[in-house]
């Protein structure tokens, strides 16, 4: 089985869904370590509770993005990590990091890419007035939220939706879709052909 790491900066709702899916063997891979750039990330608490190694790397100890990423890469090497899952990780990865894991870093975005990239995907879609938004899971490349798309699912926006209600709907879809996609990846069912990902 392959080893993987989750990088998270926040609440860790997706991390929890992933932990549960590993436990129930929906994801057939070992979640070896959770790394965070935030000391107080609730994601770290979730990892500890599940007895998964958790590491905080303090950005202030590093002069630039690449040296910070080198420390994270060192942690990943220590745990013999084969692939990396970003779950609410609020930092852009350096080109150096991405080159170490080509098509082996997965991210989830709370909108239908290529629309509403960036950190406020849910709010931006709501404010724009689209009637359909959703969730995208994609490979990470050097451009933000622009890697090959693996899977997408739609979420309807109604006139009654608030940021809170829409966020709830999005997170519900995320927590189902992300473990499923990671499961496909772990079983080597994903093949990237140009801009397209094919599920075998
Ligand atoms: C999710 O909405 C995810 O799509 C985005 O950041 C959020 C993280 O939430 N990248 P959580 O920490 O997994 O609860």
PDB file of C-alpha atoms and ligand atoms in Angstrom:
ATOM      1  CA  UNK A   1       0.000   0.000   0.000  1.00  0.00           C
ATOM      2  CA  UNK A   2       1.099   3.546  -0.692  1.00  0.00           C
ATOM      3  CA  UNK A   3       1.841   6.047   2.062  1.00  0.00           C
ATOM      4  CA  UNK A   4       0.319   9.498   1.987  1.00  0.00           C
ATOM      5  CA  UNK A   5       0.403  12.760   3.888  1.00  0.00           C
ATOM      6  CA  UNK A   6      -2.273  15.392   4.409  1.00  0.00           C
ATOM      7  CA  UNK A   7      -1.288  19.068   4.535  1.00  0.00           C
ATOM      8  CA  UNK A   8      -3.884  21.206   6.316  1.00  0.00           C
ATOM      9  CA  UNK A   9      -4.079  24.685   7.819  1.00  0.00           C
ATOM     10  CA  UNK A  10      -7.514  24.814   9.384  1.00  0.00           C
ATOM     11  CA  UNK A  11     -10.561  23.057  10.690  1.00  0.00           C
ATOM     12  CA  UNK A  12      -9.780  19.730   9.068  1.00  0.00           C
ATOM     13  CA  UNK A  13     -13.284  18.682   8.048  1.00  0.00           C
ATOM     14  CA  UNK A  14     -11.896  17.057   4.918  1.00  0.00           C
ATOM     15  CA  UNK A  15      -9.075  15.513   6.918  1.00  0.00           C
ATOM     16  CA  UNK A  16     -11.650  13.898   9.208  1.00  0.00           C
ATOM     17  CA  UNK A  17     -13.541  12.450   6.239  1.00  0.00           C
ATOM     18  CA  UNK A  18     -10.221  11.081   4.945  1.00  0.00           C
ATOM     19  CA  UNK A  19      -9.290   9.591   8.339  1.00  0.00           C
ATOM     20  CA  UNK A  20     -12.700   7.882   8.469  1.00  0.00           C
ATOM     21  CA  UNK A  21     -12.317   6.531   4.927  1.00  0.00           C
ATOM     22  CA  UNK A  22      -8.863   5.113   5.712  1.00  0.00           C
ATOM     23  CA  UNK A  23     -10.284   3.437   8.819  1.00  0.00           C
ATOM     24  CA  UNK A  24     -13.150   1.896   6.897  1.00  0.00           C
ATOM     25  CA  UNK A  25     -10.736   0.918   4.081  1.00  0.00           C
ATOM     26  CA  UNK A  26     -12.532   2.985   1.462  1.00  0.00           C
ATOM     27  CA  UNK A  27      -9.087   4.471   0.950  1.00  0.00           C
ATOM     28  CA  UNK A  28      -6.573   1.659   0.672  1.00  0.00           C
ATOM     29  CA  UNK A  29      -3.458   3.617   1.622  1.00  0.00           C
ATOM     30  CA  UNK A  30      -1.686   4.555   4.838  1.00  0.00           C
ATOM     31  CA  UNK A  31      -2.210   8.068   6.150  1.00  0.00           C
ATOM     32  CA  UNK A  32       1.187   8.456   7.795  1.00  0.00           C
ATOM     33  CA  UNK A  33       1.423  12.099   8.756  1.00  0.00           C
ATOM     34  CA  UNK A  34      -0.487  15.375   8.911  1.00  0.00           C
ATOM     35  CA  UNK A  35       1.567  18.524   8.444  1.00  0.00           C
ATOM     36  CA  UNK A  36       0.345  22.032   9.216  1.00  0.00           C
ATOM     37  CA  UNK A  37       1.682  25.567   8.944  1.00  0.00           C
ATOM     38  CA  UNK A  38      -0.634  26.681  11.769  1.00  0.00           C
ATOM     39  CA  UNK A  39       0.174  25.714  15.348  1.00  0.00           C
ATOM     40  CA  UNK A  40      -3.466  25.872  16.409  1.00  0.00           C
ATOM     41  CA  UNK A  41      -5.006  24.127  13.401  1.00  0.00           C
ATOM     42  CA  UNK A  42      -7.860  21.901  14.546  1.00  0.00           C
ATOM     43  CA  UNK A  43      -6.653  19.462  11.873  1.00  0.00           C
ATOM     44  CA  UNK A  44      -3.616  18.689  14.076  1.00  0.00           C
ATOM     45  CA  UNK A  45      -5.921  17.814  16.978  1.00  0.00           C
ATOM     46  CA  UNK A  46      -7.915  15.485  14.736  1.00  0.00           C
ATOM     47  CA  UNK A  47      -4.692  13.753  13.653  1.00  0.00           C
ATOM     48  CA  UNK A  48      -3.535  13.300  17.251  1.00  0.00           C
ATOM     49  CA  UNK A  49      -6.901  11.894  18.235  1.00  0.00           C
ATOM     50  CA  UNK A  50      -6.635   9.351  15.418  1.00  0.00           C
ATOM     51  CA  UNK A  51      -3.041   8.545  16.505  1.00  0.00           C
ATOM     52  CA  UNK A  52      -1.567   9.815  13.288  1.00  0.00           C
ATOM     53  CA  UNK A  53       1.768  11.631  13.438  1.00  0.00           C
ATOM     54  CA  UNK A  54       1.212  15.377  13.336  1.00  0.00           C
ATOM     55  CA  UNK A  55       3.827  17.998  12.630  1.00  0.00           C
ATOM     56  CA  UNK A  56       3.685  21.766  12.842  1.00  0.00           C
ATOM     57  CA  UNK A  57       6.219  23.619  10.700  1.00  0.00           C
ATOM     58  CA  UNK A  58       6.452  27.309  11.676  1.00  0.00           C
ATOM     59  CA  UNK A  59       6.631  29.596   8.615  1.00  0.00           C
ATOM     60  CA  UNK A  60       8.374  32.297  10.642  1.00  0.00           C
ATOM     61  CA  UNK A  61      11.415  30.042  11.018  1.00  0.00           C
ATOM     62  CA  UNK A  62      12.045  30.156   7.252  1.00  0.00           C
ATOM     63  CA  UNK A  63      13.066  33.042   5.047  1.00  0.00           C
ATOM     64  CA  UNK A  64      11.163  32.009   1.929  1.00  0.00           C
ATOM     65  CA  UNK A  65       8.650  29.572   0.542  1.00  0.00           C
ATOM     66  CA  UNK A  66      11.198  27.157  -0.829  1.00  0.00           C
ATOM     67  CA  UNK A  67      13.116  26.736   2.429  1.00  0.00           C
ATOM     68  CA  UNK A  68       9.830  26.216   4.290  1.00  0.00           C
ATOM     69  CA  UNK A  69       8.810  23.631   1.693  1.00  0.00           C
ATOM     70  CA  UNK A  70      12.181  21.883   2.036  1.00  0.00           C
ATOM     71  CA  UNK A  71      11.419  21.313   5.704  1.00  0.00           C
ATOM     72  CA  UNK A  72       7.998  19.894   4.827  1.00  0.00           C
ATOM     73  CA  UNK A  73       9.600  17.674   2.159  1.00  0.00           C
ATOM     74  CA  UNK A  74      12.056  16.433   4.758  1.00  0.00           C
ATOM     75  CA  UNK A  75       9.105  15.347   6.938  1.00  0.00           C
ATOM     76  CA  UNK A  76       7.513  13.598   3.961  1.00  0.00           C
ATOM     77  CA  UNK A  77      10.719  11.740   3.162  1.00  0.00           C
ATOM     78  CA  UNK A  78      10.992  10.636   6.758  1.00  0.00           C
ATOM     79  CA  UNK A  79       7.584   8.967   6.464  1.00  0.00           C
ATOM     80  CA  UNK A  80       8.296   7.603   2.968  1.00  0.00           C
ATOM     81  CA  UNK A  81       5.354   9.465   1.490  1.00  0.00           C
ATOM     82  CA  UNK A  82       4.234   8.430  -1.997  1.00  0.00           C
ATOM     83  CA  UNK A  83       1.525  11.039  -2.530  1.00  0.00           C
ATOM     84  CA  UNK A  84       0.262  14.229  -0.914  1.00  0.00           C
ATOM     85  CA  UNK A  85      -3.279  15.421  -0.206  1.00  0.00           C
ATOM     86  CA  UNK A  86      -3.994  19.094   0.430  1.00  0.00           C
ATOM     87  CA  UNK A  87      -7.016  19.687   2.629  1.00  0.00           C
ATOM     88  CA  UNK A  88      -7.514  23.368   3.333  1.00  0.00           C
ATOM     89  CA  UNK A  89      -3.784  24.062   3.091  1.00  0.00           C
ATOM     90  CA  UNK A  90      -3.500  27.824   2.808  1.00  0.00           C
ATOM     91  CA  UNK A  91      -0.046  28.076   1.273  1.00  0.00           C
ATOM     92  CA  UNK A  92       1.055  27.940  -2.328  1.00  0.00           C
ATOM     93  CA  UNK A  93       3.520  25.137  -2.932  1.00  0.00           C
ATOM     94  CA  UNK A  94       6.887  26.058  -4.435  1.00  0.00           C
ATOM     95  CA  UNK A  95       7.861  24.712  -7.856  1.00  0.00           C
ATOM     96  CA  UNK A  96      10.555  22.708  -6.104  1.00  0.00           C
ATOM     97  CA  UNK A  97       7.961  20.928  -3.954  1.00  0.00           C
ATOM     98  CA  UNK A  98       5.692  20.193  -6.914  1.00  0.00           C
ATOM     99  CA  UNK A  99       8.572  18.744  -8.921  1.00  0.00           C
ATOM    100  CA  UNK A 100       9.187  16.165  -6.197  1.00  0.00           C
ATOM    101  CA  UNK A 101       5.627  14.820  -6.574  1.00  0.00           C
ATOM    102  CA  UNK A 102       4.548  15.211 -10.218  1.00  0.00           C
ATOM    103  CA  UNK A 103       0.826  14.375 -10.527  1.00  0.00           C
ATOM    104  CA  UNK A 104       0.993  13.082  -6.974  1.00  0.00           C
ATOM    105  CA  UNK A 105      -0.390  16.099  -5.152  1.00  0.00           C
ATOM    106  CA  UNK A 106      -4.181  16.387  -4.979  1.00  0.00           C
ATOM    107  CA  UNK A 107      -6.231  19.397  -3.888  1.00  0.00           C
ATOM    108  CA  UNK A 108      -9.908  20.101  -3.317  1.00  0.00           C
ATOM    109  CA  UNK A 109     -11.480  23.423  -4.270  1.00  0.00           C
ATOM    110  CA  UNK A 110     -14.967  24.550  -3.172  1.00  0.00           C
ATOM    111  CA  UNK A 111     -16.164  25.737  -6.594  1.00  0.00           C
ATOM    112  CA  UNK A 112     -16.365  24.484 -10.159  1.00  0.00           C
ATOM    113  CA  UNK A 113     -12.935  25.234 -11.600  1.00  0.00           C
ATOM    114  CA  UNK A 114     -11.822  27.099 -13.605  1.00  0.00           C
ATOM    115  CA  UNK A 115     -14.421  29.467 -12.090  1.00  0.00           C
ATOM    116  CA  UNK A 116     -13.904  31.116  -8.718  1.00  0.00           C
ATOM    117  CA  UNK A 117     -10.298  30.229  -8.070  1.00  0.00           C
ATOM    118  CA  UNK A 118      -8.630  31.452  -4.899  1.00  0.00           C
ATOM    119  CA  UNK A 119      -9.384  31.338  -1.212  1.00  0.00           C
ATOM    120  CA  UNK A 120     -13.013  32.538  -1.318  1.00  0.00           C
ATOM    121  CA  UNK A 121     -14.501  30.150  -3.861  1.00  0.00           C
ATOM    122  CA  UNK A 122     -17.783  29.642  -1.995  1.00  0.00           C
ATOM    123  CA  UNK A 123     -18.414  33.324  -1.305  1.00  0.00           C
ATOM    124  CA  UNK A 124     -17.325  34.460  -4.757  1.00  0.00           C
ATOM    125  CA  UNK A 125     -19.754  32.067  -6.458  1.00  0.00           C
ATOM    126  CA  UNK A 126     -22.623  33.175  -4.191  1.00  0.00           C
ATOM    127  CA  UNK A 127     -21.909  36.875  -4.738  1.00  0.00           C
ATOM    128  CA  UNK A 128     -21.530  36.441  -8.477  1.00  0.00           C
ATOM    129  CA  UNK A 129     -25.033  35.021  -8.571  1.00  0.00           C
ATOM    130  CA  UNK A 130     -24.373  31.711 -10.305  1.00  0.00           C
ATOM    131  CA  UNK A 131     -27.164  29.175  -9.865  1.00  0.00           C
ATOM    132  CA  UNK A 132     -24.855  26.188  -9.862  1.00  0.00           C
ATOM    133  CA  UNK A 133     -21.529  25.892  -8.109  1.00  0.00           C
ATOM    134  CA  UNK A 134     -19.811  22.826  -6.706  1.00  0.00           C
ATOM    135  CA  UNK A 135     -16.631  21.057  -5.770  1.00  0.00           C
ATOM    136  CA  UNK A 136     -13.518  20.251  -7.826  1.00  0.00           C
ATOM    137  CA  UNK A 137     -10.745  17.800  -7.041  1.00  0.00           C
ATOM    138  CA  UNK A 138      -7.603  18.339  -9.098  1.00  0.00           C
ATOM    139  CA  UNK A 139      -3.919  17.628  -9.354  1.00  0.00           C
ATOM    140  CA  UNK A 140      -1.682  20.478  -8.256  1.00  0.00           C
ATOM    141  CA  UNK A 141       0.604  22.181 -10.728  1.00  0.00           C
ATOM    142  CA  UNK A 142       2.600  25.379 -10.443  1.00  0.00           C
ATOM    143  CA  UNK A 143      -0.363  27.647 -11.125  1.00  0.00           C
ATOM    144  CA  UNK A 144      -2.967  28.170  -8.399  1.00  0.00           C
ATOM    145  CA  UNK A 145      -6.111  26.003  -8.778  1.00  0.00           C
ATOM    146  CA  UNK A 146      -5.190  25.245 -12.395  1.00  0.00           C
ATOM    147  CA  UNK A 147      -4.004  21.617 -12.429  1.00  0.00           C
ATOM    148  CA  UNK A 148      -5.719  18.783 -14.253  1.00  0.00           C
ATOM    149  CA  UNK A 149      -9.245  18.234 -12.964  1.00  0.00           C
ATOM    150  CA  UNK A 150      -9.959  14.753 -11.615  1.00  0.00           C
ATOM    151  CA  UNK A 151     -13.595  15.021 -10.522  1.00  0.00           C
ATOM    152  CA  UNK A 152     -16.314  17.619 -10.050  1.00  0.00           C
ATOM    153  CA  UNK A 153     -19.712  17.615  -8.458  1.00  0.00           C
ATOM    154  CA  UNK A 154     -22.372  20.293  -8.667  1.00  0.00           C
ATOM    155  CA  UNK A 155     -24.263  22.074  -5.891  1.00  0.00           C
ATOM    156  CA  UNK A 156     -27.352  24.201  -6.603  1.00  0.00           C
ATOM    157  CA  UNK A 157     -27.631  27.706  -5.204  1.00  0.00           C
ATOM    158  CA  UNK A 158     -31.166  28.796  -4.330  1.00  0.00           C
ATOM    159  CA  UNK A 159     -32.447  32.279  -3.537  1.00  0.00           C
ATOM    160  CA  UNK A 160     -32.635  31.266   0.129  1.00  0.00           C
ATOM    161  CA  UNK A 161     -28.961  30.330   0.376  1.00  0.00           C
ATOM    162  CA  UNK A 162     -26.672  32.270   2.686  1.00  0.00           C
ATOM    163  CA  UNK A 163     -22.920  31.900   2.849  1.00  0.00           C
ATOM    164  CA  UNK A 164     -23.441  29.567   5.797  1.00  0.00           C
ATOM    165  CA  UNK A 165     -26.016  27.314   4.160  1.00  0.00           C
ATOM    166  CA  UNK A 166     -24.071  27.149   0.905  1.00  0.00           C
ATOM    167  CA  UNK A 167     -20.843  26.340   2.754  1.00  0.00           C
ATOM    168  CA  UNK A 168     -22.637  23.501   4.527  1.00  0.00           C
ATOM    169  CA  UNK A 169     -23.863  22.056   1.240  1.00  0.00           C
ATOM    170  CA  UNK A 170     -20.404  22.352  -0.318  1.00  0.00           C
ATOM    171  CA  UNK A 171     -18.658  20.715   2.653  1.00  0.00           C
ATOM    172  CA  UNK A 172     -21.119  17.837   2.615  1.00  0.00           C
ATOM    173  CA  UNK A 173     -20.260  17.126  -1.021  1.00  0.00           C
ATOM    174  CA  UNK A 174     -16.527  17.561  -0.333  1.00  0.00           C
ATOM    175  CA  UNK A 175     -16.536  15.020   2.467  1.00  0.00           C
ATOM    176  CA  UNK A 176     -18.056  12.429   0.149  1.00  0.00           C
ATOM    177  CA  UNK A 177     -16.154  13.216  -3.048  1.00  0.00           C
ATOM    178  CA  UNK A 178     -12.631  13.715  -1.687  1.00  0.00           C
ATOM    179  CA  UNK A 179     -12.232  10.308   0.014  1.00  0.00           C
ATOM    180  CA  UNK A 180     -13.664   8.666  -3.089  1.00  0.00           C
ATOM    181  CA  UNK A 181     -11.115  10.333  -5.395  1.00  0.00           C
ATOM    182  CA  UNK A 182      -8.232   9.597  -3.015  1.00  0.00           C
ATOM    183  CA  UNK A 183      -9.385   5.979  -3.040  1.00  0.00           C
ATOM    184  CA  UNK A 184      -9.151   5.933  -6.854  1.00  0.00           C
ATOM    185  CA  UNK A 185      -5.695   7.450  -6.728  1.00  0.00           C
ATOM    186  CA  UNK A 186      -4.514   4.952  -4.105  1.00  0.00           C
ATOM    187  CA  UNK A 187      -5.619   2.126  -6.357  1.00  0.00           C
ATOM    188  CA  UNK A 188      -3.802   3.670  -9.321  1.00  0.00           C
ATOM    189  CA  UNK A 189      -7.026   4.091 -11.252  1.00  0.00           C
ATOM    190  CA  UNK A 190      -6.251   7.630 -12.435  1.00  0.00           C
ATOM    191  CA  UNK A 191      -4.357   8.334 -15.602  1.00  0.00           C
ATOM    192  CA  UNK A 192      -3.435  11.815 -16.767  1.00  0.00           C
ATOM    193  CA  UNK A 193      -3.489  12.410 -20.505  1.00  0.00           C
ATOM    194  CA  UNK A 194      -2.678  16.022 -21.359  1.00  0.00           C
ATOM    195  CA  UNK A 195      -5.280  18.242 -19.644  1.00  0.00           C
ATOM    196  CA  UNK A 196      -7.528  15.269 -18.930  1.00  0.00           C
ATOM    197  CA  UNK A 197      -7.693  12.717 -16.160  1.00  0.00           C
ATOM    198  CA  UNK A 198      -9.197   9.369 -16.990  1.00  0.00           C
ATOM    199  CA  UNK A 199     -10.665   6.984 -14.409  1.00  0.00           C
ATOM    200  CA  UNK A 200      -9.930   3.354 -15.235  1.00  0.00           C
TER     201      UNK A 200
HETATM  202  C1  LIG B   1     -12.522  23.322   2.018  1.00  0.00           C
HETATM  203  O1  LIG B   1     -13.689  23.996   1.642  1.00  0.00           O
HETATM  204  C2  LIG B   1     -11.649  23.068   0.825  1.00  0.00           C
HETATM  205  O2  LIG B   1     -12.348  22.940  -0.369  1.00  0.00           O
HETATM  206  C3  LIG B   1     -10.793  24.308   0.768  1.00  0.00           C
HETATM  207  O3  LIG B   1     -10.576  24.658   2.103  1.00  0.00           O
HETATM  208  C4  LIG B   1     -11.638  24.174   2.916  1.00  0.00           C
HETATM  209  C5  LIG B   1     -11.011  23.393   4.034  1.00  0.00           C
HETATM  210  O4  LIG B   1     -11.932  22.993   5.013  1.00  0.00           O
HETATM  211  N1  LIG B   1      -9.597  24.070   0.007  1.00  0.00           N
HETATM  212  P1  LIG B   1     -11.512  21.905   6.086  1.00  0.00           P
HETATM  213  O5  LIG B   1     -10.298  22.425   6.833  1.00  0.00           O
HETATM  214  O6  LIG B   1     -11.198  20.627   5.359  1.00  0.00           O
HETATM  215  O7  LIG B   1     -12.693  21.762   6.992  1.00  0.00           O
END
